[in-house]
Coordinates of C-alpha atoms and ligand atoms in Angstrom, one line a residue:
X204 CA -98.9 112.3 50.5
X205 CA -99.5 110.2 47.6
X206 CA -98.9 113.9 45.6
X207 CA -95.7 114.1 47.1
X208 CA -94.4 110.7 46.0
X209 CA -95.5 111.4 42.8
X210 CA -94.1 114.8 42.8
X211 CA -90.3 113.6 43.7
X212 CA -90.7 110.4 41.0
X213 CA -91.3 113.0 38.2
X214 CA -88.4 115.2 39.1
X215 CA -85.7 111.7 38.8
X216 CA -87.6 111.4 35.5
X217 CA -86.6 114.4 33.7
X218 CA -82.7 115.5 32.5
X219 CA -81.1 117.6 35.5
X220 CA -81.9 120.9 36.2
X221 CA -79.6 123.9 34.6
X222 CA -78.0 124.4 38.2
X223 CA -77.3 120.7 39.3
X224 CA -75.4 120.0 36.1
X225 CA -71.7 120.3 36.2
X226 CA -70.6 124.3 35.6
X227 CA -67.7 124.2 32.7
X228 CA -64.4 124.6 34.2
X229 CA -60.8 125.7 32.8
X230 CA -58.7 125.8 35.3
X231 CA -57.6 122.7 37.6
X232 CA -54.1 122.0 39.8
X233 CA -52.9 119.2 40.3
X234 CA -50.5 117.9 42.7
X235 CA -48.0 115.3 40.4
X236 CA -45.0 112.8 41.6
X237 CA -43.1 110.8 39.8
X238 CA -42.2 107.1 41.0
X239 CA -39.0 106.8 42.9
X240 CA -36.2 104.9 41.2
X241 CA -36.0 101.0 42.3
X242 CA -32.3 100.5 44.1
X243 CA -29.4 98.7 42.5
X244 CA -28.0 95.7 43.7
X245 CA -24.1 96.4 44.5
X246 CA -23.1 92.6 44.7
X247 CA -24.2 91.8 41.3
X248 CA -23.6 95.8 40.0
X249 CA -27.5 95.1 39.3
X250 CA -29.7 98.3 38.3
X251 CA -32.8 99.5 39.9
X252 CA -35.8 100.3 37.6
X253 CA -36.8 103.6 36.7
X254 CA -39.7 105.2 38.2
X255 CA -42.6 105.9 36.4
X256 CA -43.3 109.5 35.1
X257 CA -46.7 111.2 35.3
X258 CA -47.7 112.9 31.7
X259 CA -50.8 114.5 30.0
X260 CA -52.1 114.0 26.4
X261 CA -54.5 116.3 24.4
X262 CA -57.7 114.4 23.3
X263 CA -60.7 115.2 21.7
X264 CA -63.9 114.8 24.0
X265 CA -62.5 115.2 26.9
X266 CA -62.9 117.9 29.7
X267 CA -61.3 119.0 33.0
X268 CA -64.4 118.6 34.8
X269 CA -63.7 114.8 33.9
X270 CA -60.2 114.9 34.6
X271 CA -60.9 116.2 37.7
X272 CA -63.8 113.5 38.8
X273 CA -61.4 110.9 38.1
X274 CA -58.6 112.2 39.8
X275 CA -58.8 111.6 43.9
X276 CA -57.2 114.1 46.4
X277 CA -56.2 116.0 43.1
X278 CA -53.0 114.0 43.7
X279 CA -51.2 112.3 40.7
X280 CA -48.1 109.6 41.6
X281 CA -46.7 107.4 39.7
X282 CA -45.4 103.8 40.6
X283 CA -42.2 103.4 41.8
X284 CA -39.0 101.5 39.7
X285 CA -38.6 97.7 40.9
X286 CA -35.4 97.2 42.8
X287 CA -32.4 94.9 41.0
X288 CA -32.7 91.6 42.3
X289 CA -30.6 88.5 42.0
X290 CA -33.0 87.3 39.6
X291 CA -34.1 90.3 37.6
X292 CA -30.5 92.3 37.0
X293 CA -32.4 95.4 35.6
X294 CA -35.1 96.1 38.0
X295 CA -38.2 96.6 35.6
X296 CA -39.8 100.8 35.1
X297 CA -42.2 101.9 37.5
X298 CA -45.8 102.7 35.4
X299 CA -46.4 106.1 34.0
X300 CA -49.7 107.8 35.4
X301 CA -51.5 109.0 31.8
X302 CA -54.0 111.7 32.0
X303 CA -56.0 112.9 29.3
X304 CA -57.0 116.5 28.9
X305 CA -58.8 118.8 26.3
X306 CA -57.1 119.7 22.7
X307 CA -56.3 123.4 24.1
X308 CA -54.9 122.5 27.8
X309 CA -51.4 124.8 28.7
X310 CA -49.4 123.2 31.2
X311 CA -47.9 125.5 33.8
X312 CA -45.9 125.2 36.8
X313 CA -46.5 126.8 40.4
X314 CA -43.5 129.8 39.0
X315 CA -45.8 130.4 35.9
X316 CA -43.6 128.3 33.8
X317 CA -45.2 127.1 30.6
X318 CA -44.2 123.0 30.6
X319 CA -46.6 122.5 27.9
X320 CA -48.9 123.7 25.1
X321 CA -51.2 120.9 24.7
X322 CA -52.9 122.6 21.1
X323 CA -53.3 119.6 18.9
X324 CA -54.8 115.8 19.3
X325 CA -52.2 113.9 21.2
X326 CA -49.6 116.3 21.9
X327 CA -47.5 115.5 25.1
X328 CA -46.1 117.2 28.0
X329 CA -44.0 115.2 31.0
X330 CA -45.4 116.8 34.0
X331 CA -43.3 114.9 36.1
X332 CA -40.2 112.3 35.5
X333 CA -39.8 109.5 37.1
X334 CA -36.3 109.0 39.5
X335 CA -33.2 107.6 38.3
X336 CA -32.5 103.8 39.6
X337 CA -29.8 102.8 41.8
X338 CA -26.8 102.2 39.5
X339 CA -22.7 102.7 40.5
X340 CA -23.2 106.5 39.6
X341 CA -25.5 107.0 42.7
X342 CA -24.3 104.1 45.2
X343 CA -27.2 101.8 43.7
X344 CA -29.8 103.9 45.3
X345 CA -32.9 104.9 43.4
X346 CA -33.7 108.6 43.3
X347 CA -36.7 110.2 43.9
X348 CA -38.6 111.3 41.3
X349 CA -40.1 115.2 40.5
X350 CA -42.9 116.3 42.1
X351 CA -44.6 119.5 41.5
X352 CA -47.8 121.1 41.5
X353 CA -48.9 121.8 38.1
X354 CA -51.9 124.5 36.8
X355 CA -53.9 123.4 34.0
X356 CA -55.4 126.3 31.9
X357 CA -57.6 125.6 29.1
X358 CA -57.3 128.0 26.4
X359 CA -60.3 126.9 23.6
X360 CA -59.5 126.6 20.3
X361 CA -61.7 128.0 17.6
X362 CA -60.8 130.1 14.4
X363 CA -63.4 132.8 15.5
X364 CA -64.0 134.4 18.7
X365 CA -67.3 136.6 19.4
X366 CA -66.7 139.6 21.5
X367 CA -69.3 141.8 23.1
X368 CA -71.1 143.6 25.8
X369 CA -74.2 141.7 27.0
X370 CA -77.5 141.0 25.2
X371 CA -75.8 142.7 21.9
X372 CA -76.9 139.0 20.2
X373 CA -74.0 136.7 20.1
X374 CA -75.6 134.2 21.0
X375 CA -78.9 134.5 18.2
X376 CA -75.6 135.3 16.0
X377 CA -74.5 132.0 16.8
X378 CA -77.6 129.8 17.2
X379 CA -78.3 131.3 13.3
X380 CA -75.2 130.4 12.0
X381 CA -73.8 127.2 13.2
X382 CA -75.2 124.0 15.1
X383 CA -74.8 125.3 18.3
X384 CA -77.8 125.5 20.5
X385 CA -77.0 128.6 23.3
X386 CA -79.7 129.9 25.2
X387 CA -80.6 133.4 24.3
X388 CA -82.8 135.9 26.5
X389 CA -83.1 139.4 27.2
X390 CA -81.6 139.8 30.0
X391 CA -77.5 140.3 30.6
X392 CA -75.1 137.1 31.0
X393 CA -77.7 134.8 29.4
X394 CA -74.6 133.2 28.4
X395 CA -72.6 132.4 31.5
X396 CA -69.6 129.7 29.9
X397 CA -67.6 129.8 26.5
X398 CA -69.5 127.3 23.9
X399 CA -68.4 126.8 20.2
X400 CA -70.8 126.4 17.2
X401 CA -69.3 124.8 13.6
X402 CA -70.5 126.8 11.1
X403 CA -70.6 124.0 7.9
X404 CA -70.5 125.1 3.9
X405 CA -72.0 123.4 1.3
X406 CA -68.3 122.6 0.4
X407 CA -67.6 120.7 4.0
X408 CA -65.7 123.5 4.8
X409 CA -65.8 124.0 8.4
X410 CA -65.3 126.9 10.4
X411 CA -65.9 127.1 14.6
X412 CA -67.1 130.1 16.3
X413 CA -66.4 130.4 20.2
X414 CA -69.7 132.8 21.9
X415 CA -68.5 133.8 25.0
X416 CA -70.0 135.4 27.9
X417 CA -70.8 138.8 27.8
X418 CA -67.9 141.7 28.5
X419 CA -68.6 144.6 31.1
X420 CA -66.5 148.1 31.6
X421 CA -63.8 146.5 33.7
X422 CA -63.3 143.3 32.4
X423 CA -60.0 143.0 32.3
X424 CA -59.9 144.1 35.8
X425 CA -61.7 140.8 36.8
X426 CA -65.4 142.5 37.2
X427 CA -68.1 140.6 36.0
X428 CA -67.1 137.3 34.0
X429 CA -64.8 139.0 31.9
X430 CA -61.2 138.0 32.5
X431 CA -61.7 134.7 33.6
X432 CA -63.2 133.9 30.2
X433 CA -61.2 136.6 27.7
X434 CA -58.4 134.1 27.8
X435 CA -60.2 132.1 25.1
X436 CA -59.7 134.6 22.2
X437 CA -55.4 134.9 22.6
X438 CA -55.9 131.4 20.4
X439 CA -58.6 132.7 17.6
X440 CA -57.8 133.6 14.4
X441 CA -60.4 136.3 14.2
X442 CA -62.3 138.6 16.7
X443 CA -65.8 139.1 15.6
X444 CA -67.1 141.8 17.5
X445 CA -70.7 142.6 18.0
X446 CA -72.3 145.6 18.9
X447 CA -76.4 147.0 19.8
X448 CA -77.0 149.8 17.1
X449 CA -79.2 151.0 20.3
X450 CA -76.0 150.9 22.5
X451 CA -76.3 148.9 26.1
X452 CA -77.1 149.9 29.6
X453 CA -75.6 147.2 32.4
X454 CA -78.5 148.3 34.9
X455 CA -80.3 151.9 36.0
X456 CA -77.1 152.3 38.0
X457 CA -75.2 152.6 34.9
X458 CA -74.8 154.8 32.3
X459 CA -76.3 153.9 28.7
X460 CA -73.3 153.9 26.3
X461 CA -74.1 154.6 22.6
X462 CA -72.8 152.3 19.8
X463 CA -69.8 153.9 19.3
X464 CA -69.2 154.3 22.6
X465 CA -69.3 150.8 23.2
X466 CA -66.8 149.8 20.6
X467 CA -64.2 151.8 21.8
X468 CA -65.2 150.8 25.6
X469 CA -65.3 146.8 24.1
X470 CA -61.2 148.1 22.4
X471 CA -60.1 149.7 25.8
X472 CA -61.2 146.5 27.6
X473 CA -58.9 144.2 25.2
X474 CA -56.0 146.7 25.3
X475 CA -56.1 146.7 29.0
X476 CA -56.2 142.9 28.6
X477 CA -53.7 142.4 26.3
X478 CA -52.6 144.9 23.5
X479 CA -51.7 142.3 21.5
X480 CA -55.3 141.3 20.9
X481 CA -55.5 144.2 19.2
X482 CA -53.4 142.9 16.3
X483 CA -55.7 139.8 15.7
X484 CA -58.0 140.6 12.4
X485 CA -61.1 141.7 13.8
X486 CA -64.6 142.3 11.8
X487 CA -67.6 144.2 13.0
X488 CA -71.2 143.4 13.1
X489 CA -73.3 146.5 14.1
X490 CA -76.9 144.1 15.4
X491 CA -80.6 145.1 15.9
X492 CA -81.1 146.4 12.3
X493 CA -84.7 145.3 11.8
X494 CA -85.7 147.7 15.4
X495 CA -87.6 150.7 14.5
X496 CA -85.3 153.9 14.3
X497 CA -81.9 151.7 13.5
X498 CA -81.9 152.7 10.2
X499 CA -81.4 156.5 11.2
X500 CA -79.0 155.8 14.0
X501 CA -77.1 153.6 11.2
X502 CA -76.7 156.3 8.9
X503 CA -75.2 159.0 11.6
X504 CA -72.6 156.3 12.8
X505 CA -71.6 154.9 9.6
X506 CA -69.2 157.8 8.6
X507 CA -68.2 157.6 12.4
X508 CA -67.2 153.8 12.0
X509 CA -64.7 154.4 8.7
X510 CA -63.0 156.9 10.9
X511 CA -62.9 155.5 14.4
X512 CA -59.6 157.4 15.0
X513 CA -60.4 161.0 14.3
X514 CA -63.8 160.2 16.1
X515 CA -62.0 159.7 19.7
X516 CA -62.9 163.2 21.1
X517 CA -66.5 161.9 21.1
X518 CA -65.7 159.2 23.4
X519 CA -65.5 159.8 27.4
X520 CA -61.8 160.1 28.4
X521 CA -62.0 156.5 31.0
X522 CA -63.1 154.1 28.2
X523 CA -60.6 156.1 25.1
X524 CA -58.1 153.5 23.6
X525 CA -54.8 154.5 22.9
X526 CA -54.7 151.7 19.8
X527 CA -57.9 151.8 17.9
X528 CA -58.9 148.7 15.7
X529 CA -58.5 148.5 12.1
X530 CA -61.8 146.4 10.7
X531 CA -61.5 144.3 8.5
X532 CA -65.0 144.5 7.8
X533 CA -68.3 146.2 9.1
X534 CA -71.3 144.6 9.0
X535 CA -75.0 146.2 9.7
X536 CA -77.0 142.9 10.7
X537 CA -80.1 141.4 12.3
X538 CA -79.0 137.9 13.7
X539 CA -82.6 137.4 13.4
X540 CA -83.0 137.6 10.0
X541 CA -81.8 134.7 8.4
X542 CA -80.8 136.2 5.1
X543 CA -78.5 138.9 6.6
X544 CA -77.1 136.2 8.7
X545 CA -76.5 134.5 5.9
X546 CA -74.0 136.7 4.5
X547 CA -71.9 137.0 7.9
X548 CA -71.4 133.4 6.9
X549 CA -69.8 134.2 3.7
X550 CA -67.8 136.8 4.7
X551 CA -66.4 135.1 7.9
X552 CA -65.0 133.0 5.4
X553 CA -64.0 135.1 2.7
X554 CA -61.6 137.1 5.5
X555 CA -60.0 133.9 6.7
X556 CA -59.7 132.8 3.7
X557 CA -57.8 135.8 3.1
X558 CA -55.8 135.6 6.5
X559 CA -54.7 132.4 5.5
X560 CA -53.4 132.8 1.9
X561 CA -51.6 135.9 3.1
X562 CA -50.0 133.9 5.8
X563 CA -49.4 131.2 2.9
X564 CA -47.3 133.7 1.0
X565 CA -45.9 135.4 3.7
X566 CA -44.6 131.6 5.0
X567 CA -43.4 130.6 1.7
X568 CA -40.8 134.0 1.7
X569 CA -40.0 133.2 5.1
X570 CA -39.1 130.1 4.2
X571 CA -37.4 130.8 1.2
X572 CA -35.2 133.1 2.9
X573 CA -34.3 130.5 5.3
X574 CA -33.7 128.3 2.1
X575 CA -31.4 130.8 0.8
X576 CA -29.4 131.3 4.0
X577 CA -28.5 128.0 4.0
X578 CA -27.4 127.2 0.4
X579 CA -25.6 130.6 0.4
X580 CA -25.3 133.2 -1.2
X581 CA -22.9 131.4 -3.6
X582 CA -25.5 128.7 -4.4
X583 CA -28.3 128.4 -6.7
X584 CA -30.9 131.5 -6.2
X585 CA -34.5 129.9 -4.4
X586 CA -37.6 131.7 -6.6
Ligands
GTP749 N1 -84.9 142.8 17.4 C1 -83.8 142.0 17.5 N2 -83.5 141.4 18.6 C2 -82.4 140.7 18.7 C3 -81.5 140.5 17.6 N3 -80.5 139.7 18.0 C4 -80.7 139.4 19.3 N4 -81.9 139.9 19.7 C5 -82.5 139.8 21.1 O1 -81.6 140.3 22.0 C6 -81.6 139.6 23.2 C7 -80.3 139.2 23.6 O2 -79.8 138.2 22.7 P1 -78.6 137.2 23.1 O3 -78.3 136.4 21.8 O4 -79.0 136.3 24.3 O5 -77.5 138.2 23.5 P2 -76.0 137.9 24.0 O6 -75.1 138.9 23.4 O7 -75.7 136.4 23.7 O8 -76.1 138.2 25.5 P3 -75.2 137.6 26.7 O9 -75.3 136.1 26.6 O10 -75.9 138.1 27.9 O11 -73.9 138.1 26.6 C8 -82.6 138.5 23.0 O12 -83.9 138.9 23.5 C9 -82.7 138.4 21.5 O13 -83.9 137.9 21.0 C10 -81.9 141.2 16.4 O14 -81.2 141.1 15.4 N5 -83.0 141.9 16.4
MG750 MG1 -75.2 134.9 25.0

């Protein structure tokens, strides 16, 4: 008995089990109202308050899983406008309901109406207004205010986005390379939720890297975790896609895909997604370098890999892309050996680097053009 006791005090003691902690989560609806509009007061032509409006606010720190602990019934309403009295002419605003959500948060309503794209620190979006207050225009009788059910769907925000079938190494990738702490194991969807590392230069220079859960044939038709969780590279600047130089196999049931195989199944699951992924600057990291026999397999694929187009034949008709990726750059690596690693850092950086001067220049004409147009053609020339 005494064993027991002992037993269950040990197990409050410790931090919660994997399981029992809260699972991420980025999606949540909500039910929102605004406050109904105070009446007027017709003797004294007196004006009802407004009612309050319910709106949402992008802050750092905080998650939907909060959001949603905090909010009851998942119902938001906001007070109602005071009516015009003999003492108070102007019936005072009903109270606006503010709810915080994560930098990253797009507001949508129940017709798939974007109300709001929530991607910076405290960036606004009225969810719902508050109603008008009695006044002579509506016989001094408040209105109701909107009321909708809105779909919050959280998009993370990180200039990199790792892409790949299970156990290529994303995670080791990422547990090398910036602060993050994933778990890592060799078995499939080790990694089970979308987590961000910063990678920091000796400059300060900063650069985040979102590891997300591994991709299966059929991803973006909703099998495995795939789809729910591909959403959060539309926002990255850069797709870094990682590949087993020993190819995967999901489970004996399954085929075993080679390398190149896989990289075209990994660019025929992001075309089916959305082709315009496919436009995103991707790089290629070809993992598993320090296994014995890599070396050989790297040689054969290498030529394959600088002409992924003409090398389509090769791959089996249902996983063929009809848009192949352009790489930036292709990188044979060993996320366990720190120096390799080391240079993925410097060339993450060196391509966005790049990215972002050429969008520099390329803003700079655009604007200069606009410039131009506006002067006229008559005026000054803009250089
Ligand atoms: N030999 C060798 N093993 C590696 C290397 N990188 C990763 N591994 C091993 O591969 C296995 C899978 O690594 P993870 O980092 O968990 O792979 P993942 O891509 O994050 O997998 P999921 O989370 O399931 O998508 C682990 O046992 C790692 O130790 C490498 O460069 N060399
Ligand atoms: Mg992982």
């Amino acid at each position: 008995m005494v064993q027991i006791f002992k037993f269950l005090l040990k197990s409050t003691k410790g931090p919660p089990r994997a399981h029992f902690r809260p699972s991420f989560l980025d999606t949540l609806r909500l039910t929102v109202r605004g406050g109904h509009g105070g009446n007027g007061l017709p003797k004294y032509g007196g004006v009802g308050g407004q009612g309050g409006c319910v709106y949402f606010v992008a802050k750092e720190g905080v998650t939907l899983r909060k959001l949603a602990q905090s909010v009851k019934d998942k119902r938001v309403v906001a007070s109602g406008g005071e009516d015009s009295s003999k003492v108070c002419i102007f019936g005072r605003r009903g109270v606006d309901q503010r709810l915080e959500v994560p930098i990253g948060v797009q507001v949508y309503d129940e017709q798939h109406k974007l109300l709001g794209d929530l991607n910076e620190p405290d960036a606004t979006c009225i969810a719902a207004g508050g109603g008008v207050g009695g006044c002579v225009g509506n016989n001094f009788i408040g209105r109701p205010g909107d009321s909708r059910t809105v779909n919050l769907d959280l998009k993370l925000i990180a200039d990199v986005g790792l892409v790949g079938f299970p156990n290529a190494g994303k995670s080791t990738l990422l547990k090398a390379i910036s602060n993050a702490k994933p778990k890592i194991a060799a078995y499939p969807f080790t990694t089970i939720r979308p987590q961000i590392g910063t990678i920091e230069y000796s400059d300060l220079r900063c650069i985040s890297v979102a590891d997300l859960p591994g991709l299966i044939e059929g991803a973006h038709a909703n099998f495995g975790m795939g789809h729910k969780f591909l959403k959060h590279i539309e926002r990255t600047r850069l797709l870094l896609f990682m590949v087993d130089i020993f190819g995967f196999q999901l489970s004996q049931q399954h085929p075993h895909r080679d390398c190149l195989t896989n990289i075209y199944a990994l660019n025929k699951e992001l075309e089916l997604y959305d082709a315009s992924l496919l436009e995103k600057p991707c790089v290629l990291l070809v993992n598993k370098m320090d296994q014995e026999g890599a070396q050989d397999i790297w040689t054969n694929l290498k030529p394959c890999l600088n002409h992924l187009e003409s090398q389509l034949a090769q791959c089996p008709e249902e996983l063929r892309p009809t848009q192949v990726i352009k790489f930036e750059r292709i990188l044979p690596i060993s996320a366990k050996n720190l120096g390799r690693v080391a240079k993925v850092k410097s060339q993450l950086r060196e391509t966005l680097d790049k990215l972002a001067e050429q969008h520099f220049v390329a803003d700079g004409e655009h604007l200069r053009e606009e410039l131009q147009q506006r002067v006229g053609v008559r005026g000054p020339k803009i250089t």
